[in-house]
mmCIF file of C-alpha atoms and ligand atoms in Angstrom:
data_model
loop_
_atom_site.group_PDB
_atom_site.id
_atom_site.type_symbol
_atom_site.label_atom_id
_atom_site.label_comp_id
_atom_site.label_asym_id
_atom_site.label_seq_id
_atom_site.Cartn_x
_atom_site.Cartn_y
_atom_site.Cartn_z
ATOM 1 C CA UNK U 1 90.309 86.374 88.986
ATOM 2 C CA UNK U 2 92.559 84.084 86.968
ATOM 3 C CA UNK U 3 95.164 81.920 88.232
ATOM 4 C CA UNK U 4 98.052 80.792 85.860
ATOM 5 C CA UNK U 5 100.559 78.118 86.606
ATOM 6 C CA UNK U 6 102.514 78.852 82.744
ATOM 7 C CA UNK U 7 104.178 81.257 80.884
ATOM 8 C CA UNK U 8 102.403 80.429 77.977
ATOM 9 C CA UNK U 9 98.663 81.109 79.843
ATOM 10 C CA UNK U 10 100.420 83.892 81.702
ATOM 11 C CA UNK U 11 101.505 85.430 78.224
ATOM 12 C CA UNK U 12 97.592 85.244 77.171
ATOM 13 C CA UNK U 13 95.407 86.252 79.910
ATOM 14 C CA UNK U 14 97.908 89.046 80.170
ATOM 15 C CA UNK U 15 97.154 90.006 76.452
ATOM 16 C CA UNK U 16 94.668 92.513 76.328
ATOM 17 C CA UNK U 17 95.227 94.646 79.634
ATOM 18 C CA UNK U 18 96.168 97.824 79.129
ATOM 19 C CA UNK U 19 97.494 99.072 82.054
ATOM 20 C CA UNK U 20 98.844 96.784 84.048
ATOM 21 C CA UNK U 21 100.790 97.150 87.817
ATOM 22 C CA UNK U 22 102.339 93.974 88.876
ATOM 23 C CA UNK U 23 103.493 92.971 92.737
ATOM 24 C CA UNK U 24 105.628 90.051 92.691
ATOM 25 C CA UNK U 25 105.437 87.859 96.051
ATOM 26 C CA UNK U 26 107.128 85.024 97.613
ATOM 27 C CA UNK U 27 103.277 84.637 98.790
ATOM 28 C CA UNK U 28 102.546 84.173 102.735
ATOM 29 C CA UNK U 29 101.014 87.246 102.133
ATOM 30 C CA UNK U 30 100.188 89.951 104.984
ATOM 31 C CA UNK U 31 98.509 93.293 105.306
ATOM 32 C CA UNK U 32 101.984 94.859 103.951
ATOM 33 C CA UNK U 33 100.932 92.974 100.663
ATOM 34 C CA UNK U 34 97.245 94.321 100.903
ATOM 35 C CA UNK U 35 99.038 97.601 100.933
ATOM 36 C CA UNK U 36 101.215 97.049 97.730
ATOM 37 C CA UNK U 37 97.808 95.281 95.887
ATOM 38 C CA UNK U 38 95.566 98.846 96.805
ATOM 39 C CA UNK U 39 98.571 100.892 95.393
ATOM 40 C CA UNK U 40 98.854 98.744 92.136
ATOM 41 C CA UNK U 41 95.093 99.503 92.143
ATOM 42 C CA UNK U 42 95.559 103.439 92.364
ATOM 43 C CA UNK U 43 98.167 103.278 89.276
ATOM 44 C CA UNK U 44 96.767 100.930 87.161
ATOM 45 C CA UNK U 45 93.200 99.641 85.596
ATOM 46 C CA UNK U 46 94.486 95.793 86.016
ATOM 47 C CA UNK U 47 96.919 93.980 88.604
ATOM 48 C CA UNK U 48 98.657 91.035 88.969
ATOM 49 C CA UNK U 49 100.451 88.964 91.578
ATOM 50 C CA UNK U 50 103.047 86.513 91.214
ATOM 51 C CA UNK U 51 103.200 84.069 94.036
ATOM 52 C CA UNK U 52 106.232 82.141 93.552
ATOM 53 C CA UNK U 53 109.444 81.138 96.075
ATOM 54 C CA UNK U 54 112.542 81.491 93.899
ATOM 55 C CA UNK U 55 114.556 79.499 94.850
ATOM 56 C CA UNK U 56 117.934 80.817 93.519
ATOM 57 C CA UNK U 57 117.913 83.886 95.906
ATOM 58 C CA UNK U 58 118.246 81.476 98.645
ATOM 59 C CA UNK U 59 121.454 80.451 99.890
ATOM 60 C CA UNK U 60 121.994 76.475 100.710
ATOM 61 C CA UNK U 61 122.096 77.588 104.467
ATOM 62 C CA UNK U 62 118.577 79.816 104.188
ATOM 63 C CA UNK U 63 114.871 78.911 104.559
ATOM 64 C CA UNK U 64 113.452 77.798 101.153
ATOM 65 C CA UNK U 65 112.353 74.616 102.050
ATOM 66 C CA UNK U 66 110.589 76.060 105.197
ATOM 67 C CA UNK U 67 109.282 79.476 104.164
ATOM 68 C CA UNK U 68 105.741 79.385 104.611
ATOM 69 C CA UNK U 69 103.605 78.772 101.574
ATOM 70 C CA UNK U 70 99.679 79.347 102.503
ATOM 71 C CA UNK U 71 98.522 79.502 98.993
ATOM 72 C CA UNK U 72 95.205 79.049 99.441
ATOM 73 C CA UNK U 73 95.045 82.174 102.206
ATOM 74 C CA UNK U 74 96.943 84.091 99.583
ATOM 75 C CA UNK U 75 94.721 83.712 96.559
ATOM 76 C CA UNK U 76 91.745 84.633 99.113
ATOM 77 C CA UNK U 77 93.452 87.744 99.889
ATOM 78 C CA UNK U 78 94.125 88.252 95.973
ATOM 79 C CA UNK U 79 90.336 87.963 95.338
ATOM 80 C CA UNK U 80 88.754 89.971 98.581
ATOM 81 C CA UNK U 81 91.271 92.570 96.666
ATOM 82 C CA UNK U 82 89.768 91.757 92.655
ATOM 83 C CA UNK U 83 93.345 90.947 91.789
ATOM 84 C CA UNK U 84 92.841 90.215 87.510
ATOM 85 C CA UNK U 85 95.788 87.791 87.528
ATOM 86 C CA UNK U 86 97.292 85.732 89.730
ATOM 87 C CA UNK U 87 100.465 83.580 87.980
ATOM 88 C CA UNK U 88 101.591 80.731 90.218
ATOM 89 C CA UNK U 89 104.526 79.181 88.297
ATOM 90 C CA UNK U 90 106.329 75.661 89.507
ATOM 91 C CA UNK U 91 109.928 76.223 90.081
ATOM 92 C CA UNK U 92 110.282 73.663 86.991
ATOM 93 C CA UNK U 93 108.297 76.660 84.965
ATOM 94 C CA UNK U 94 110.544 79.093 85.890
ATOM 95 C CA UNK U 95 113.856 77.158 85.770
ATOM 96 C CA UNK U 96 113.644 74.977 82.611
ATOM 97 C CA UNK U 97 116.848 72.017 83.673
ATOM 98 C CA UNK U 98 117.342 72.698 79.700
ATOM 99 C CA UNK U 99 117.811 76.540 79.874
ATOM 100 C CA UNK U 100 121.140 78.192 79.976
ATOM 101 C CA UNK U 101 121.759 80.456 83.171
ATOM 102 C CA UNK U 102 121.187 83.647 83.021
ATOM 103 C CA UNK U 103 123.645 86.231 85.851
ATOM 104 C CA UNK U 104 122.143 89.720 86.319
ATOM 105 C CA UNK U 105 123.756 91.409 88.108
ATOM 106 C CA UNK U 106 123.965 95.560 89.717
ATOM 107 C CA UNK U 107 127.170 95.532 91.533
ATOM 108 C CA UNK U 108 127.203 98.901 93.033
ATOM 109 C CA UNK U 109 123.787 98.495 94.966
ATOM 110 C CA UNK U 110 123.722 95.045 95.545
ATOM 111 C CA UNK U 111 127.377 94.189 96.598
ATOM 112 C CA UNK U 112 127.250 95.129 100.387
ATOM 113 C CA UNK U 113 125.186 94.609 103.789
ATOM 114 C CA UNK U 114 122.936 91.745 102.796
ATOM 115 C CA UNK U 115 125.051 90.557 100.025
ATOM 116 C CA UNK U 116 127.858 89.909 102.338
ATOM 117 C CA UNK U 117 125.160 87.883 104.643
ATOM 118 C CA UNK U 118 123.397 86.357 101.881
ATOM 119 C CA UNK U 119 126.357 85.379 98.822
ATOM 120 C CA UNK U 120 123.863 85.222 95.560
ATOM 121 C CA UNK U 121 120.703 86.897 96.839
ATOM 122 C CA UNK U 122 120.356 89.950 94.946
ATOM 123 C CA UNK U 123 121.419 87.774 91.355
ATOM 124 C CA UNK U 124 119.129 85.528 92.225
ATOM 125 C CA UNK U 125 116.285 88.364 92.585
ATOM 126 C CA UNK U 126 117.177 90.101 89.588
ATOM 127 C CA UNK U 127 117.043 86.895 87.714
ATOM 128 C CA UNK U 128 113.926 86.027 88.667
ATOM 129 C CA UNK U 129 112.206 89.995 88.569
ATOM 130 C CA UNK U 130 113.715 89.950 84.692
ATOM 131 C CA UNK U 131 111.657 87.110 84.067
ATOM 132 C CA UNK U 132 108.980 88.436 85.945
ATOM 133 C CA UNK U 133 109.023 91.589 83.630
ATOM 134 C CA UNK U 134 109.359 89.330 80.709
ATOM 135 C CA UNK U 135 106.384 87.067 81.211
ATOM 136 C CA UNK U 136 103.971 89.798 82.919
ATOM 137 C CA UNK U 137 104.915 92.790 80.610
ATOM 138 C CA UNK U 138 103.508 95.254 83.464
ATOM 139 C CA UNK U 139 103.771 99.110 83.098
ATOM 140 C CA UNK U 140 104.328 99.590 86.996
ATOM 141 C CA UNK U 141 105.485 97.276 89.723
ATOM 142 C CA UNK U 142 105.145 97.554 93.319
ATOM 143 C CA UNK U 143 107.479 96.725 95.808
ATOM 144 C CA UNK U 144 107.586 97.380 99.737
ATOM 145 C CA UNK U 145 110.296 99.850 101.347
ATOM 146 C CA UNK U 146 111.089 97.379 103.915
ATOM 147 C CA UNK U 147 113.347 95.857 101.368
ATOM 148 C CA UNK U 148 115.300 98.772 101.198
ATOM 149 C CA UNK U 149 118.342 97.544 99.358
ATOM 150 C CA UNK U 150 116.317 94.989 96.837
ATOM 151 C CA UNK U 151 114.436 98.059 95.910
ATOM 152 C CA UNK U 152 117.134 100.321 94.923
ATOM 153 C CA UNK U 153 118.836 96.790 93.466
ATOM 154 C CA UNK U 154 115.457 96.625 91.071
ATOM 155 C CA UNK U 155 115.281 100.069 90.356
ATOM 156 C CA UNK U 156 118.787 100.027 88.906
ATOM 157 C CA UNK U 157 117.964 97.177 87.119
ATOM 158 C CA UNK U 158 114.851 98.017 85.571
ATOM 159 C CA UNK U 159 116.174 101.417 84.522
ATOM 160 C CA UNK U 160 119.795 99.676 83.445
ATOM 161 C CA UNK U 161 118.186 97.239 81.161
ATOM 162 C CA UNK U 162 115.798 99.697 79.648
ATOM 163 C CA UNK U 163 112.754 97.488 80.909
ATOM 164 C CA UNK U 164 110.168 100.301 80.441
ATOM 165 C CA UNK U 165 108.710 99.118 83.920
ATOM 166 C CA UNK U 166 107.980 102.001 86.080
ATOM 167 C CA UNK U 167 108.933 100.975 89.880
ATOM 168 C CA UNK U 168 106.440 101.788 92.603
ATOM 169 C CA UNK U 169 108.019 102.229 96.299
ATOM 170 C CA UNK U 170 105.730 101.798 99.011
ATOM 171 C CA UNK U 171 106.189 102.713 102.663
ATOM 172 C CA UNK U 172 106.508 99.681 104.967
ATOM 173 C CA UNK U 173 103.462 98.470 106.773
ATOM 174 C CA UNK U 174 104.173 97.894 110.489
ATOM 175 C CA UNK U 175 101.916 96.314 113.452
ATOM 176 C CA UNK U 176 100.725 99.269 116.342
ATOM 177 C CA UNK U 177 104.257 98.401 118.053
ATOM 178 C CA UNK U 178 106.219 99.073 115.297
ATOM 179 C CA UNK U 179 107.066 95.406 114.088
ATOM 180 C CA UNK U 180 107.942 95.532 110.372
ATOM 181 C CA UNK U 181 105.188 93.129 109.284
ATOM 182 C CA UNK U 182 107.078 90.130 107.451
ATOM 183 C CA UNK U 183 106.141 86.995 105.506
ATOM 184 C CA UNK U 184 108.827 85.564 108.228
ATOM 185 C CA UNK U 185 106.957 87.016 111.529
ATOM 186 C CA UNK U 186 104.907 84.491 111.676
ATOM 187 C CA UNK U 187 108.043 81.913 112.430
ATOM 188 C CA UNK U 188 108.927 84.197 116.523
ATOM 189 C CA UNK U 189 107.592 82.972 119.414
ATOM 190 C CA UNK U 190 105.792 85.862 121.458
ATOM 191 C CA UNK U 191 109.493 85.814 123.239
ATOM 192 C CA UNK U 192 111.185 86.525 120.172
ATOM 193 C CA UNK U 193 108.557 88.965 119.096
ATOM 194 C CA UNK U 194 109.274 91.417 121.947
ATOM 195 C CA UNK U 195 112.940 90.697 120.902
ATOM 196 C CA UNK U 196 112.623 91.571 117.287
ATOM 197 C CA UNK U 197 110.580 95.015 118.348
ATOM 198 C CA UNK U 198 114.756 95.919 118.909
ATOM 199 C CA UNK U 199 114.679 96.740 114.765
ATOM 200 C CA UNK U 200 112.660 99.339 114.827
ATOM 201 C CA UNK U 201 113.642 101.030 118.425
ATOM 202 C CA UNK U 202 116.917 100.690 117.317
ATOM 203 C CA UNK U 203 116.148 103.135 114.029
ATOM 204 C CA UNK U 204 113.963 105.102 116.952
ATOM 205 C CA UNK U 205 117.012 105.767 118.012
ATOM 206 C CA UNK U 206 119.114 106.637 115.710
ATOM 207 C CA UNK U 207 116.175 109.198 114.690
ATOM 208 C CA UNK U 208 116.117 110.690 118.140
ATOM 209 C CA UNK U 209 120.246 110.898 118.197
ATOM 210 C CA UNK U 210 120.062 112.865 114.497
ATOM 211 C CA UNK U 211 117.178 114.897 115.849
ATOM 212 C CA UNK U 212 119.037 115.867 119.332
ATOM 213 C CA UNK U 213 121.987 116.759 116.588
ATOM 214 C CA UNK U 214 124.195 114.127 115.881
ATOM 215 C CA UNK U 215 125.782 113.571 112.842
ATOM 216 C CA UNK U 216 128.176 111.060 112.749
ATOM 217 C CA UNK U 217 126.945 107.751 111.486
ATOM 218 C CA UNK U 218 129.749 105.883 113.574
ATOM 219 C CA UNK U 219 128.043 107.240 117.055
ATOM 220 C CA UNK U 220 124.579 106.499 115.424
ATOM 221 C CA UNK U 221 125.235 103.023 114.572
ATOM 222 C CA UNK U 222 126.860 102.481 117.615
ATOM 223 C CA UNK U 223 123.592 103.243 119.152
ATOM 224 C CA UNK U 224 121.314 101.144 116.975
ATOM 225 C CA UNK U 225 123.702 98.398 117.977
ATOM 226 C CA UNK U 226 123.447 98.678 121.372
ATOM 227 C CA UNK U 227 119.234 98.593 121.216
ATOM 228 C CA UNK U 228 119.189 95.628 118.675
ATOM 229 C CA UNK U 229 121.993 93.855 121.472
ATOM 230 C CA UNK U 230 119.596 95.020 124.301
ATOM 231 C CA UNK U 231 117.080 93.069 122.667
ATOM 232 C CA UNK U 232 119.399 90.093 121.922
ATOM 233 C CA UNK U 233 118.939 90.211 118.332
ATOM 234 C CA UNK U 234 122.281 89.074 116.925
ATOM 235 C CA UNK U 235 123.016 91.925 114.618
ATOM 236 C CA UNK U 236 124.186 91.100 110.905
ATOM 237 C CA UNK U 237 124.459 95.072 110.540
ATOM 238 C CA UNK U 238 123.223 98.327 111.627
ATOM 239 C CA UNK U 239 123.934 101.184 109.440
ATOM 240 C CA UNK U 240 122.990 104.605 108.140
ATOM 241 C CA UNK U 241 123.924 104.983 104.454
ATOM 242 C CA UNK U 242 123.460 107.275 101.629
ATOM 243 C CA UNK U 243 119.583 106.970 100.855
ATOM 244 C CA UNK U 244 120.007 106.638 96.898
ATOM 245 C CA UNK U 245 123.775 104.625 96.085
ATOM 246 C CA UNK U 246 123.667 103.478 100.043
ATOM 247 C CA UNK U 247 127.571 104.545 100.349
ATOM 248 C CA UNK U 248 129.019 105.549 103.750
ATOM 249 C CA UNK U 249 128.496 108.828 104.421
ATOM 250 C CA UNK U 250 130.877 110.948 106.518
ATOM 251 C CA UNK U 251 128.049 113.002 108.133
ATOM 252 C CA UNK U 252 124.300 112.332 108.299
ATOM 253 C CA UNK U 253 122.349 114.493 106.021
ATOM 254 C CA UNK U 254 119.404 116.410 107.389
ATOM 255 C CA UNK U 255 117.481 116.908 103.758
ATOM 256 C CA UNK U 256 114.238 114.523 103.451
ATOM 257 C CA UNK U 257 115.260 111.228 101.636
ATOM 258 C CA UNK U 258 118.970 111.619 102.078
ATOM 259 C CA UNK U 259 120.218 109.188 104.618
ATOM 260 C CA UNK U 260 118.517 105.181 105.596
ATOM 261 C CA UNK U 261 118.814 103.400 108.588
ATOM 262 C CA UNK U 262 119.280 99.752 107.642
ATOM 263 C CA UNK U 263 118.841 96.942 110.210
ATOM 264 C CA UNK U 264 119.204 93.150 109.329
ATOM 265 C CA UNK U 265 119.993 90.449 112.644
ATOM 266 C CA UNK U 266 118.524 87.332 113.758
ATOM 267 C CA UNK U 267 116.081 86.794 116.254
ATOM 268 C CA UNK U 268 116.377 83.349 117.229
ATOM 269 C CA UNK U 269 116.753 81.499 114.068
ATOM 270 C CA UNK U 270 114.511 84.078 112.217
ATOM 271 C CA UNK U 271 116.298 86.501 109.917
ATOM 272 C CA UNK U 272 114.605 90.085 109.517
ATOM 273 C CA UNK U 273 115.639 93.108 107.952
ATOM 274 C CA UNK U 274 114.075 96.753 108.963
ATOM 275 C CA UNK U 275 115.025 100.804 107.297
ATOM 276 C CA UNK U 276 113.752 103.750 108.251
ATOM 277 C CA UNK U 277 114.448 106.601 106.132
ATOM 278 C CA UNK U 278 115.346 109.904 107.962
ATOM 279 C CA UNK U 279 115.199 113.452 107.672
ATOM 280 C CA UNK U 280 112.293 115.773 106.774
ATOM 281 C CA UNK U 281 113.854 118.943 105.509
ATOM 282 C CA UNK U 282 111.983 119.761 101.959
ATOM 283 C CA UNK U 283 112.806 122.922 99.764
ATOM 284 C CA UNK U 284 111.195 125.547 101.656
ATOM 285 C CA UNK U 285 110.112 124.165 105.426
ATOM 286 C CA UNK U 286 109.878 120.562 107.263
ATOM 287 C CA UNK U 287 107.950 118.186 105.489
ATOM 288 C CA UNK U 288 105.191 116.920 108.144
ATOM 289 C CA UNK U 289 104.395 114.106 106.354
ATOM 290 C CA UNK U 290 104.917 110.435 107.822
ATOM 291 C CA UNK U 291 104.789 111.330 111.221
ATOM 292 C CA UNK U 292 107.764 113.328 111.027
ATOM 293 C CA UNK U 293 108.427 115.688 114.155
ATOM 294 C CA UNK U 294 111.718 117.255 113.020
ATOM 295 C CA UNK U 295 111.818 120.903 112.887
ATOM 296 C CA UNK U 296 114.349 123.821 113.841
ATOM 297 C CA UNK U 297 113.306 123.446 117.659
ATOM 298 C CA UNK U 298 114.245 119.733 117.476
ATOM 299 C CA UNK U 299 117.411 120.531 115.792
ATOM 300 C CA UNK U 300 118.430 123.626 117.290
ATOM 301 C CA UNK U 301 118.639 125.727 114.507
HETATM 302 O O1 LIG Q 401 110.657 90.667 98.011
HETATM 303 C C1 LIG Q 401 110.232 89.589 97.569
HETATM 304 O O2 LIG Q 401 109.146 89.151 97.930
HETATM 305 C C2 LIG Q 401 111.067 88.831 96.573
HETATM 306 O O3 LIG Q 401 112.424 89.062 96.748
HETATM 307 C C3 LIG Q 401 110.674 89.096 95.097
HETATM 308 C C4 LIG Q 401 110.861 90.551 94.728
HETATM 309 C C5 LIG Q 401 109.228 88.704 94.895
HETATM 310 C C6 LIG Q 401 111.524 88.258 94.157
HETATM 311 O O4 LIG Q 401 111.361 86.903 94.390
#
């Protein structure tokens, strides 16, 4: 495995691969990132990993200075997984003082629900995935569901900019309880833990609501309120959008893929985010895959 701390050594040890899937990281990595490493695997003869906490998607109020940074555990995990290349830049390698700022930016996707909680985030991701792309010239790049919005953010950006990346989503990995499993997990108290189980049952419950036959997203979210305020997770939002442009929608669509639940609140002083993407109905039947126990019956038609 080789670890690169430049651009310039990036550049060349990336030279030859043909074939390359690339999962960027802000590192603390977890079995959700052991996930996204075996799917660069299946798409792609070489991967690499960018460990790296950018610092310009963090707003003055946020954690950068405390998010954890366990490189050493990281780059273990990298090699039990025969990650090729591992680049490991210094925030002074990323963010020359002598280079101009650069502002990308995809308005429509990446103006709402955790923009309006985090002013800068999604420029500050786009600025640094660009580079990413740049320096790493993957074909593929992997990045986890849980991150609903970021991933529809990159997807518009690397199709928007012509970047010739294809972008991977995978599914998010969660613990047997349904915790979303998060770099930031490790931050709750076993308290806050049973707390922050309120993302996920909240999402439960929207899917049981749009399985009993509700449609409207006000009642819905209304609901996933109430079980993230049960839980005393102070709720940032709770939403169920439009699964591809994330716009309101005026009723909740049964078709597989159409509508998200999106969850974002703080638990203690620990932000998470959760989605759960609804609906099963496929051209031609109910789609049984991902657990999913919708069907006529459920719906009562
Ligand atoms: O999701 C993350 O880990 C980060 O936002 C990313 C995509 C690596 C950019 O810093």
């Amino acid at each position: 495995m080789r670890i690169t701390k430049t651009i310039e050594e990036t550049r060349a040890a990336r030279g030859g691969m043909t074939g390359l899937a690339l999962m960027p990281t802000l590192g603390a990595m977890h079995e959700g990132h052991r996930a996204l490493i075996r799917r660069a695997r299946e798409l792609a003869d070489h991967v690499a990993v960018s460990i790296f906490v950018n610092p310009t998607q963090f707003g003055p109020s946020e954690d950068f200075e405390s998010y954890p940074r366990p490189l050493e555990d990281d780059l273990a995990m990298c090699r039990g997984e025969s990650v090729d290349l591992v680049f490991v830049p210094t925030v002074e390698e990323m963010y020359p003082a002598d280079e101009a700022a650069v502002a990308i930016e995809v308005p429509s996707l990446g103006g709402m629900l955790e923009a309006a909680h985090r002013p800068g985030h999604f420029a500050g991701v786009c600025g640094v995935v660009a580079k990413l792309f740049g320096i790493v010239r993957p074909d593929v790049a992997v990045f986890g569901e849980k991150d609903y919005q970021q991933l529809k953010v990159i997807e518009a950006l690397a199709a928007g900019l012509c970047l010739g990346v294809k972008i991977e989503a995978c599914a998010t990995v969660r613990d047997a309880d349904g915790l979303a499993l998060s770099s930031r997990n490790v931050n709750l108290s076993d308290g806050q833990r049973r707390d922050a189980l309120g993302l996920s049952r909240s999402m439960a419950e929207a899917e049981r609501l749009v399985v009993a036959g509700e449609r409207d997203p006000g009642v819905i979210e209304g609901a996933m309120r109430g079980v993230l305020e049960a839980h005393q997770v102070a709720v940032d939002y709770a939403v169920v959008r439009d699964a591809a442009c994330l716009g309101v929608l005026e009723a909740v669509d049964l078709r597989a893929g159409a509508a998200v639940c999106l969850v974002a609140g703080r638990v203690g002083e620990v932000r998470l985010i959760d989605q759960k993407v609804l609906g099963c109905w496929v051209e031609g039947g109910w789609d049984r895959r991902n657990g999913c126990n919708w069907g006529p019956m459920a719906i009562g038609c």
